[in-house]
Tab-separated table of C-alpha atoms in Angstrom:
chain	number	residue	atom	x	y	z
A	1	MET	CA	165.745	120.785	150.553
A	2	ARG	CA	164.276	121.358	146.868
A	3	LEU	CA	166.492	124.689	146.534
A	4	ILE	CA	169.537	123.406	147.836
A	5	SER	CA	169.336	120.643	145.075
A	6	GLN	CA	168.407	123.041	142.297
A	7	ILE	CA	171.340	125.302	143.226
A	8	ARG	CA	173.996	122.078	142.602
A	9	ARG	CA	172.418	121.591	139.808
A	10	ALA	CA	173.102	124.291	138.552
A	11	SER	CA	176.429	124.689	139.256
A	12	THR	CA	177.900	121.620	138.038
A	13	GLN	CA	175.589	122.534	134.469
A	14	ALA	CA	177.364	125.584	134.571
A	15	THR	CA	180.676	123.993	134.380
A	16	THR	CA	179.588	121.842	130.941
A	17	ARG	CA	177.615	124.166	128.962
A	18	ARG	CA	174.401	122.342	127.886
A	19	ARG	CA	173.026	122.405	124.187
A	20	VAL	CA	170.285	124.508	123.987
A	21	VAL	CA	167.949	123.612	120.654
A	22	ILE	CA	164.558	125.279	119.908
A	23	THR	CA	161.440	122.722	119.674
A	24	GLY	CA	158.313	125.238	118.606
A	25	SER	CA	157.758	128.601	117.233
A	26	GLY	CA	154.441	131.117	116.605
A	27	ALA	CA	153.698	133.976	114.808
A	28	VAL	CA	151.406	136.542	114.517
A	29	THR	CA	152.600	138.430	111.337
A	30	PRO	CA	151.369	140.964	108.716
A	31	LEU	CA	151.594	138.260	106.492
A	32	ALA	CA	149.154	135.526	108.110
A	33	ASN	CA	148.495	134.304	111.560
A	34	ASN	CA	150.580	131.330	112.034
A	35	VAL	CA	153.914	130.273	110.828
A	36	ALA	CA	153.181	127.684	108.207
A	37	GLU	CA	151.352	130.208	106.561
A	38	SER	CA	153.342	133.410	107.482
A	39	TRP	CA	156.378	130.871	106.606
A	40	GLN	CA	155.477	130.103	102.888
A	41	ARG	CA	153.785	133.298	101.917
A	42	LEU	CA	157.678	134.735	102.785
A	43	LEU	CA	158.607	131.765	100.574
A	44	ALA	CA	156.888	132.886	97.957
A	45	GLY	CA	158.068	136.316	97.690
A	46	GLU	CA	154.665	137.983	98.298
A	47	SER	CA	154.452	140.777	100.762
A	48	ALA	CA	152.024	142.578	103.147
A	49	ILE	CA	152.752	145.888	102.857
A	50	SER	CA	149.893	148.400	102.289
A	51	ARG	CA	148.730	151.907	101.982
A	52	LEU	CA	147.610	153.213	105.444
A	53	GLY	CA	143.996	154.348	106.471
A	54	ALA	CA	142.368	158.322	106.059
A	55	GLU	CA	143.891	158.709	109.906
A	56	PHE	CA	147.125	159.129	108.471
A	57	LYS	CA	146.567	161.735	105.858
A	58	GLY	CA	149.011	164.557	105.201
A	59	LEU	CA	151.672	162.272	106.956
A	60	PRO	CA	154.734	162.144	104.273
A	61	CYS	CA	154.878	157.539	104.742
A	62	GLN	CA	151.503	156.240	103.547
A	63	VAL	CA	152.727	152.821	103.910
A	64	ALA	CA	152.969	150.210	106.436
A	65	ALA	CA	152.714	146.260	107.273
A	66	GLN	CA	149.218	146.349	109.132
A	67	ILE	CA	147.699	143.565	110.688
A	68	PRO	CA	143.618	143.513	110.426
A	69	ARG	CA	142.601	142.940	113.959
A	70	GLU	CA	139.427	141.236	112.259
A	71	ARG	CA	141.682	138.644	111.330
A	72	LEU	CA	142.978	137.815	114.191
A	73	GLN	CA	139.209	137.303	115.552
A	74	LEU	CA	140.669	137.994	119.256
A	75	ASP	CA	137.681	137.334	120.717
A	76	LYS	CA	138.143	134.214	119.833
A	77	HIS	CA	141.176	133.895	121.980
A	78	LEU	CA	141.125	136.115	125.059
A	79	SER	CA	138.852	137.347	126.948
A	80	LYS	CA	136.824	140.711	127.154
A	81	SER	CA	139.164	140.940	130.760
A	82	ASP	CA	141.913	140.284	129.071
A	83	LEU	CA	141.468	142.785	126.034
A	84	LYS	CA	140.820	145.568	128.471
A	85	LEU	CA	144.468	144.162	130.714
A	86	MET	CA	147.178	143.600	127.494
A	87	SER	CA	147.871	145.952	124.961
A	88	PRO	CA	147.834	145.146	121.248
A	89	ALA	CA	151.486	144.313	121.212
A	90	THR	CA	150.953	141.891	124.431
A	91	GLN	CA	147.570	140.154	122.964
A	92	PHE	CA	150.387	139.358	119.724
A	93	ALA	CA	152.535	137.446	122.189
A	94	ILE	CA	150.031	135.718	124.024
A	95	LEU	CA	148.997	134.035	120.885
A	96	ALA	CA	152.752	133.300	119.366
A	97	ALA	CA	153.408	132.036	122.619
A	98	ASP	CA	150.229	129.711	122.509
A	99	GLU	CA	151.450	128.303	119.224
A	100	ALA	CA	154.987	127.428	120.132
A	101	LEU	CA	153.595	125.391	122.563
A	102	ALA	CA	151.278	123.343	120.424
A	103	ALA	CA	153.939	123.099	118.094
A	104	ALA	CA	156.337	121.357	120.794
A	105	LYS	CA	153.722	119.314	121.682
A	106	LEU	CA	154.365	120.987	125.436
A	107	GLN	CA	151.310	121.612	127.789
A	108	PRO	CA	152.539	123.530	130.913
A	109	SER	CA	149.032	122.409	132.810
A	110	GLU	CA	150.499	119.095	132.236
A	111	MET	CA	153.499	119.651	133.941
A	112	THR	CA	154.195	119.430	137.306
A	113	VAL	CA	154.960	122.338	140.123
A	114	GLU	CA	158.899	121.900	140.116
A	115	GLN	CA	158.597	121.906	136.191
A	116	ARG	CA	157.256	124.643	135.472
A	117	GLU	CA	159.978	126.556	138.352
A	118	ARG	CA	162.214	125.559	135.226
A	119	PHE	CA	160.557	127.313	132.777
A	120	GLY	CA	160.812	130.887	132.227
A	121	VAL	CA	159.595	133.678	129.827
A	122	CYS	CA	162.032	136.061	128.092
A	123	VAL	CA	159.804	138.383	126.352
A	124	GLY	CA	160.276	141.675	125.534
A	125	MET	CA	159.039	145.314	123.191
A	126	GLY	CA	160.125	147.388	121.645
A	127	MET	CA	158.554	150.247	121.998
A	128	PHE	CA	155.271	150.726	123.193
A	129	ASP	CA	152.437	152.096	121.452
A	130	LEU	CA	151.873	155.817	121.552
A	131	SER	CA	148.917	155.933	120.610
A	132	GLU	CA	148.067	154.248	124.295
A	133	VAL	CA	149.535	157.217	126.167
A	134	TYR	CA	148.006	160.109	123.566
A	135	GLY	CA	144.617	158.552	124.270
A	136	ALA	CA	144.783	158.526	128.145
A	137	TYR	CA	146.055	162.058	128.051
A	138	GLU	CA	143.205	163.351	125.979
A	139	GLN	CA	141.027	160.726	128.660
A	140	LEU	CA	142.310	163.361	131.468
A	141	GLN	CA	141.479	166.706	129.824
A	142	ARG	CA	137.874	165.108	130.632
A	143	GLY	CA	138.696	164.235	134.122
A	144	TYR	CA	141.345	162.271	136.274
A	145	ASN	CA	138.368	159.392	136.546
A	146	ARG	CA	138.149	158.805	133.006
A	147	VAL	CA	141.928	157.591	133.232
A	148	SER	CA	141.904	153.979	132.642
A	149	PRO	CA	142.776	151.851	135.610
A	150	TYR	CA	144.600	149.415	133.379
A	151	PHE	CA	146.697	152.389	131.299
A	152	VAL	CA	150.378	151.982	133.127
A	153	PRO	CA	149.699	148.175	133.024
A	154	ARG	CA	148.900	148.120	129.185
A	155	LEU	CA	151.758	150.477	128.838
A	156	LEU	CA	154.889	148.596	130.478
A	157	PRO	CA	157.173	146.691	128.768
A	158	ASN	CA	157.585	143.078	130.496
A	159	MET	CA	154.094	143.098	130.637
A	160	ALA	CA	153.382	140.456	127.511
A	161	CYS	CA	156.304	138.346	129.566
A	162	GLY	CA	154.020	138.535	132.765
A	163	HIS	CA	150.910	137.896	130.826
A	164	ILE	CA	152.605	134.733	130.090
A	165	SER	CA	154.020	133.535	132.691
A	166	MET	CA	150.550	133.942	134.563
A	167	ARG	CA	149.034	132.149	131.558
A	168	HIS	CA	150.659	129.373	131.977
A	169	GLY	CA	152.195	128.460	135.416
A	170	LEU	CA	155.769	129.476	134.481
A	171	ARG	CA	157.803	130.066	137.637
A	172	GLY	CA	161.758	130.374	135.912
A	173	PRO	CA	163.312	133.255	134.693
A	174	ASN	CA	160.737	136.148	134.267
A	175	HIS	CA	162.666	138.475	132.281
A	176	SER	CA	162.064	141.428	129.348
A	177	VAL	CA	164.095	143.266	126.909
A	178	SER	CA	163.601	146.170	125.670
A	179	THR	CA	166.533	147.491	123.600
A	180	ALA	CA	164.484	149.260	120.250
A	181	CYS	CA	164.537	147.302	117.011
A	182	ALA	CA	167.267	144.733	119.081
A	183	THR	CA	165.284	143.565	121.420
A	184	GLY	CA	163.717	139.903	119.671
A	185	ALA	CA	166.905	138.929	118.988
A	186	HIS	CA	168.651	139.690	122.729
A	187	ALA	CA	165.578	137.986	124.027
A	188	ILE	CA	166.757	135.099	122.509
A	189	GLY	CA	169.941	134.765	123.308
A	190	ASP	CA	169.550	135.906	127.247
A	191	ALA	CA	166.858	132.799	127.339
A	192	LEU	CA	169.968	131.052	125.762
A	193	ARG	CA	172.151	131.967	128.399
A	194	PHE	CA	169.032	131.005	130.839
A	195	ILE	CA	168.892	127.332	130.245
A	196	ARG	CA	172.679	127.181	128.806
A	197	TYR	CA	173.982	128.210	132.823
A	198	GLY	CA	170.942	126.464	134.220
A	199	ASP	CA	168.472	128.892	135.180
A	200	ALA	CA	166.071	126.768	133.291
A	201	ASP	CA	165.653	123.831	131.248
A	202	VAL	CA	162.583	125.965	129.387
A	203	MET	CA	162.198	129.144	127.252
A	204	LEU	CA	159.612	131.218	125.232
A	205	ALA	CA	161.072	134.148	123.831
A	206	GLY	CA	160.612	136.639	121.975
A	207	SER	CA	158.642	140.274	121.241
A	208	GLY	CA	155.900	141.944	120.863
A	209	GLU	CA	155.023	144.966	118.623
A	210	ALA	CA	152.776	147.031	117.736
A	211	CYS	CA	153.150	150.436	117.336
A	212	ILE	CA	151.957	151.505	113.753
A	213	ASP	CA	149.886	154.768	114.724
A	214	PRO	CA	149.357	158.744	113.715
A	215	LEU	CA	151.672	159.669	116.135
A	216	SER	CA	154.464	157.207	115.542
A	217	ILE	CA	155.061	157.389	112.043
A	218	ALA	CA	154.868	161.141	112.211
A	219	GLY	CA	157.848	160.720	114.638
A	220	PHE	CA	159.707	157.582	112.266
A	221	CYS	CA	159.095	160.262	109.318
A	222	ARG	CA	160.736	163.450	111.185
A	223	LEU	CA	163.980	161.434	111.885
A	224	ARG	CA	163.204	160.952	107.982
A	225	ALA	CA	163.777	156.604	108.395
A	226	LEU	CA	160.784	156.004	106.629
A	227	SER	CA	160.207	155.523	102.723
A	228	THR	CA	158.212	158.427	101.313
A	229	ALA	CA	158.822	157.666	97.485
A	230	PHE	CA	156.368	154.343	97.342
A	231	ASN	CA	153.470	155.492	98.818
A	232	ASP	CA	151.637	154.412	95.439
A	233	ASN	CA	153.148	151.258	95.250
A	234	PRO	CA	153.599	149.705	98.744
A	235	THR	CA	154.923	145.882	98.237
A	236	ALA	CA	157.255	147.554	96.357
A	237	ALA	CA	158.615	149.900	99.432
A	238	SER	CA	160.480	147.886	101.722
A	239	ARG	CA	163.749	146.877	99.644
A	240	PRO	CA	166.522	145.747	101.548
A	241	PHE	CA	169.806	146.247	99.431
A	242	ASP	CA	168.098	147.917	95.954
A	243	LYS	CA	170.251	151.315	95.023
A	244	ALA	CA	166.232	152.727	95.186
A	245	ARG	CA	165.853	151.671	98.464
A	246	ASP	CA	164.245	154.907	100.532
A	247	GLY	CA	163.907	153.923	104.305
A	248	PHE	CA	161.982	151.494	106.370
A	249	VAL	CA	158.122	150.265	106.319
A	250	MET	CA	156.505	150.058	109.926
A	251	GLY	CA	155.593	146.396	110.646
A	252	GLU	CA	154.093	145.105	113.681
A	253	GLY	CA	153.198	141.558	114.970
A	254	SER	CA	154.566	139.193	117.144
A	255	ALA	CA	157.126	135.528	117.003
A	256	VAL	CA	157.799	133.088	119.475
A	257	LEU	CA	160.440	130.560	120.142
A	258	LEU	CA	160.564	127.691	122.357
A	259	LEU	CA	164.211	126.910	123.741
A	260	GLU	CA	165.127	123.766	125.659
A	261	GLU	CA	167.730	121.745	127.264
A	262	LEU	CA	169.097	119.068	124.505
A	263	GLU	CA	168.555	116.132	127.056
A	264	HIS	CA	164.869	117.483	128.149
A	265	ALA	CA	164.000	118.164	124.743
A	266	ARG	CA	164.731	114.068	124.113
A	267	ALA	CA	163.519	112.441	127.139
A	268	ARG	CA	160.001	114.312	125.585
A	269	GLY	CA	160.342	112.891	122.290
A	270	ALA	CA	160.027	116.623	121.688
A	271	PRO	CA	160.304	118.298	117.967
A	272	ILE	CA	163.840	119.585	117.187
A	273	LEU	CA	163.599	122.396	114.750
A	274	ALA	CA	167.208	124.028	115.068
A	275	GLU	CA	169.646	124.213	117.619
A	276	LEU	CA	171.318	127.638	119.436
A	277	LEU	CA	174.813	127.726	118.728
A	278	GLY	CA	175.672	131.167	120.069
A	279	TYR	CA	175.215	135.085	120.935
A	280	GLY	CA	177.038	137.814	119.805
A	281	LEU	CA	176.399	141.601	121.614
A	282	SER	CA	178.520	144.565	121.017
A	283	GLY	CA	177.114	148.055	121.205
A	284	ASP	CA	178.252	151.197	118.737
A	285	ALA	CA	179.719	153.796	121.275
A	286	HIS	CA	178.543	156.585	118.457
A	287	HIS	CA	175.085	157.669	117.150
A	288	ILE	CA	171.674	157.501	118.689
A	289	THR	CA	169.746	156.431	114.871
A	290	SER	CA	173.006	155.857	112.485
A	291	PRO	CA	175.748	152.708	113.159
A	292	SER	CA	179.808	153.981	112.535
A	293	ASP	CA	180.483	154.106	108.731
A	294	ASP	CA	182.992	151.141	109.294
A	295	GLY	CA	180.388	148.387	111.181
A	296	ALA	CA	182.047	148.139	113.841
A	297	GLY	CA	179.131	147.280	115.876
A	298	ALA	CA	178.311	144.552	113.915
A	299	THR	CA	181.565	143.270	113.382
A	300	LEU	CA	182.312	143.247	116.613
A	301	ALA	CA	178.660	141.135	117.459
A	302	MET	CA	178.945	138.411	114.274
A	303	ARG	CA	182.445	137.368	115.574
A	304	ARG	CA	181.209	137.722	119.264
A	305	ALA	CA	178.432	134.693	118.158
A	306	ILE	CA	180.634	132.818	116.477
A	307	ALA	CA	182.881	132.394	118.646
A	308	ASP	CA	180.880	132.213	121.009
A	309	ALA	CA	179.404	128.646	119.192
A	310	GLY	CA	183.017	127.148	118.957
A	311	LEU	CA	183.133	127.932	115.353
A	312	THR	CA	184.082	130.130	112.281
A	313	PRO	CA	183.530	132.214	110.131
A	314	GLN	CA	184.657	129.396	107.166
A	315	ASP	CA	181.826	127.559	109.047
A	316	ILE	CA	178.680	129.971	108.063
A	317	SER	CA	176.689	129.865	104.908
A	318	TYR	CA	173.824	132.435	105.187
A	319	VAL	CA	173.660	135.448	107.115
A	320	ASN	CA	169.957	136.972	107.494
A	321	ALA	CA	170.434	140.292	107.610
A	322	HIS	CA	169.006	143.677	109.777
A	323	ALA	CA	168.841	145.142	106.420
A	324	THR	CA	166.104	147.580	106.957
A	325	SER	CA	166.012	148.964	103.446
A	326	THR	CA	168.074	152.544	104.538
A	327	PRO	CA	170.238	153.690	102.638
A	328	THR	CA	172.958	154.001	105.229
A	329	GLY	CA	172.369	151.017	107.289
A	330	ASP	CA	172.543	148.046	104.647
A	331	ARG	CA	175.564	149.079	102.879
A	332	ILE	CA	177.244	149.410	106.724
A	333	GLU	CA	175.569	146.131	107.429
A	334	ALA	CA	177.071	144.946	103.931
A	335	HIS	CA	180.589	146.196	104.017
A	336	ALA	CA	180.104	144.362	108.428
A	337	ILE	CA	179.779	140.827	106.117
A	338	GLY	CA	182.446	141.602	104.208
A	339	ARG	CA	184.782	141.859	106.822
A	340	VAL	CA	183.748	139.493	109.267
A	341	PHE	CA	183.967	136.595	106.605
A	342	GLY	CA	186.736	137.893	104.124
A	343	ASP	CA	187.270	135.402	101.354
A	344	HIS	CA	185.060	133.198	102.161
A	345	LYS	CA	181.956	136.120	101.570
A	346	SER	CA	181.314	135.236	97.901
A	347	ASN	CA	180.433	131.625	99.512
A	348	VAL	CA	177.878	132.983	102.105
A	349	PHE	CA	174.323	133.845	101.272
A	350	VAL	CA	172.479	136.969	102.831
A	351	SER	CA	169.203	138.043	102.775
A	352	SER	CA	166.782	140.662	104.562
A	353	THR	CA	162.866	139.378	104.428
A	354	LYS	CA	161.585	142.726	105.543
A	355	GLY	CA	160.416	142.704	102.143
A	356	ALA	CA	158.013	140.657	103.247
A	357	HIS	CA	156.992	141.985	106.128
A	358	GLY	CA	158.704	145.190	106.839
A	359	HIS	CA	160.553	146.052	109.766
A	360	LEU	CA	158.497	144.803	112.692
A	361	LEU	CA	160.692	147.522	115.216
A	362	GLY	CA	161.471	145.301	118.972
A	363	SER	CA	160.026	141.997	116.984
A	364	SER	CA	161.955	142.165	113.737
A	365	GLY	CA	164.767	140.521	115.085
A	366	ASN	CA	162.875	137.249	116.814
A	367	LEU	CA	160.609	137.049	113.986
A	368	GLU	CA	163.697	136.652	111.655
A	369	ALA	CA	165.117	134.371	114.306
A	370	LEU	CA	162.198	131.835	113.455
A	371	PHE	CA	162.506	132.466	109.535
A	372	VAL	CA	166.131	131.083	109.798
A	373	VAL	CA	165.175	128.413	112.463
A	374	HIS	CA	162.530	126.942	109.447
A	375	ALA	CA	165.562	127.813	106.891
A	376	CYS	CA	167.541	125.303	108.500
A	377	ALA	CA	164.735	122.585	109.429
A	378	GLU	CA	163.656	123.151	106.154
A	379	ASN	CA	167.347	123.480	104.156
A	380	LYS	CA	164.934	126.672	102.193
A	381	LEU	CA	166.679	129.892	102.268
A	382	PRO	CA	163.868	132.896	102.223
A	383	PRO	CA	164.255	135.280	99.204
A	384	SER	CA	164.729	139.243	99.173
A	385	ILE	CA	162.245	140.760	97.660
A	386	ASN	CA	161.988	143.725	95.626
A	387	VAL	CA	166.136	144.028	94.429
A	388	ASP	CA	165.828	145.014	90.825
A	389	ASN	CA	169.686	147.154	90.907
A	390	LEU	CA	171.930	145.638	93.913
A	391	ASP	CA	173.534	148.151	96.154
A	392	VAL	CA	175.538	146.329	98.058
A	393	ASP	CA	178.472	143.392	97.495
A	394	VAL	CA	176.986	140.589	99.489
A	395	ASN	CA	175.323	137.507	97.807
A	396	VAL	CA	171.699	138.585	97.790
A	397	VAL	CA	169.169	135.694	97.354
A	398	ARG	CA	166.640	137.315	95.045
A	399	ASN	CA	164.856	133.584	95.583
A	400	THR	CA	164.161	130.940	97.289
A	401	CYS	CA	166.526	128.725	97.004
A	402	LYS	CA	167.644	125.535	98.455
A	403	TRP	CA	170.294	126.147	101.454
A	404	SER	CA	172.785	123.314	100.852
A	405	GLU	CA	172.544	120.771	98.591
A	406	ASP	CA	174.695	118.001	100.645
A	407	HIS	CA	173.993	116.898	103.978
A	408	ASN	CA	176.866	119.318	106.140
A	409	ARG	CA	174.870	121.265	109.258
A	410	ARG	CA	173.698	124.584	107.637
A	411	ILE	CA	174.582	126.900	110.085
A	412	ALA	CA	172.850	131.172	109.687
A	413	LEU	CA	173.347	133.996	111.393
A	414	LYS	CA	170.539	136.568	112.256
A	415	ASN	CA	171.652	140.228	112.946
A	416	SER	CA	169.247	142.530	114.938
A	417	PHE	CA	171.028	146.034	115.379
A	418	GLY	CA	168.688	149.201	117.386
A	419	PHE	CA	168.737	152.891	118.003
A	420	GLY	CA	171.509	153.920	120.636
A	421	GLY	CA	174.103	151.775	119.297
A	422	THR	CA	172.775	148.204	120.607
A	423	ASN	CA	173.493	145.364	118.526
A	424	ALA	CA	172.935	141.336	118.669
A	425	SER	CA	173.727	138.598	116.502
A	426	LEU	CA	172.803	134.877	117.345
A	427	CYS	CA	174.093	131.759	114.870
A	428	ILE	CA	171.543	128.979	114.276
A	429	SER	CA	172.434	125.636	112.961
A	430	SER	CA	170.328	123.012	111.681
A	431	TYR	CA	170.287	119.873	114.387
A	432	THR	CA	172.503	116.874	114.744
A	433	GLU	CA	172.828	114.718	117.020
A	434	GLU	CA	176.357	114.905	116.832
């Protein structure tokens, strides 16, 4: 009978689209171990990019945005068994999810079984840690029994999702996304749809990433994707939209948002940070690593997110860009922003926060969406740092500023694009009762 009731409820809800709000956020970033400190350092224009260690000697790129493991004190949050079972990316995601739950004042252990059946997880991973594979292969050369029984579970991209679900007894949708650098944004967008169309009432959504190792850095260097011109000045290496940009800087970490159906959040008196209004997806159908020069894929994703939100381009006043600090990518995205907004472009603020925390690959879209959520909630726009000579025709935010001087609703787009031509755009706004 319970299943029949749920099917009827889902059918009814599907005919009246449900509003989805964000009630919690959690993050482990190169800037800090939590959201509050990461957000404050971001607004202060600080950078967490530093020089790589001796094991990276001889590689063209010598900088990255790393998370010192001793800073996290993982043994205080995870058991010895957990540390064996979980890859670093999964460990980051667990910590971020725990913070998001605490911030939302929602503890699954206090929920009924039926409530946890309506509580899902949508957490992905863009790229697993290549050092895990290399290390396992080295062990295999010493003998079959040397290969860890946890090798495959640590490697699977859906394991962060699985561990979060098991940790909290969450029996709603258990869905993992792996779409390169668009992973985190796709995860949040998919979670939006699960709630909107009645598959769940609450979702933890985001991604975890940890692949700063010599093999990964070497591979991206061979693609000529990483910055190599600022090895002696790491904090200046990631410079989206600046004329001197020469490639992205690898970062690592995780960010998780707690998405909730509006009436569910109201009923329990949840703190509402922002509202998720729309989600747009597209494919470039062009090249494995480069978008087309006209920015058609990015344009489609943004337009679809705006349409899904029931808005027009004139309603948008901020774009948090994917802009990774590559010469081609930043220029094409700026061109796409111009196509979407036309004459309204001069009224739209644009920033990329990657100068502060690097490019977290599959965790970039979710971390940056988290920053947009807090920008909406606090009326503060995060800056693009290291922009000494602007190289694109968009209204780039160079210093932290107020978003709006009046009481109008603040509405933003968050863009994420990935290898293979996969694109996502999220429409996020400040919350209003209307």
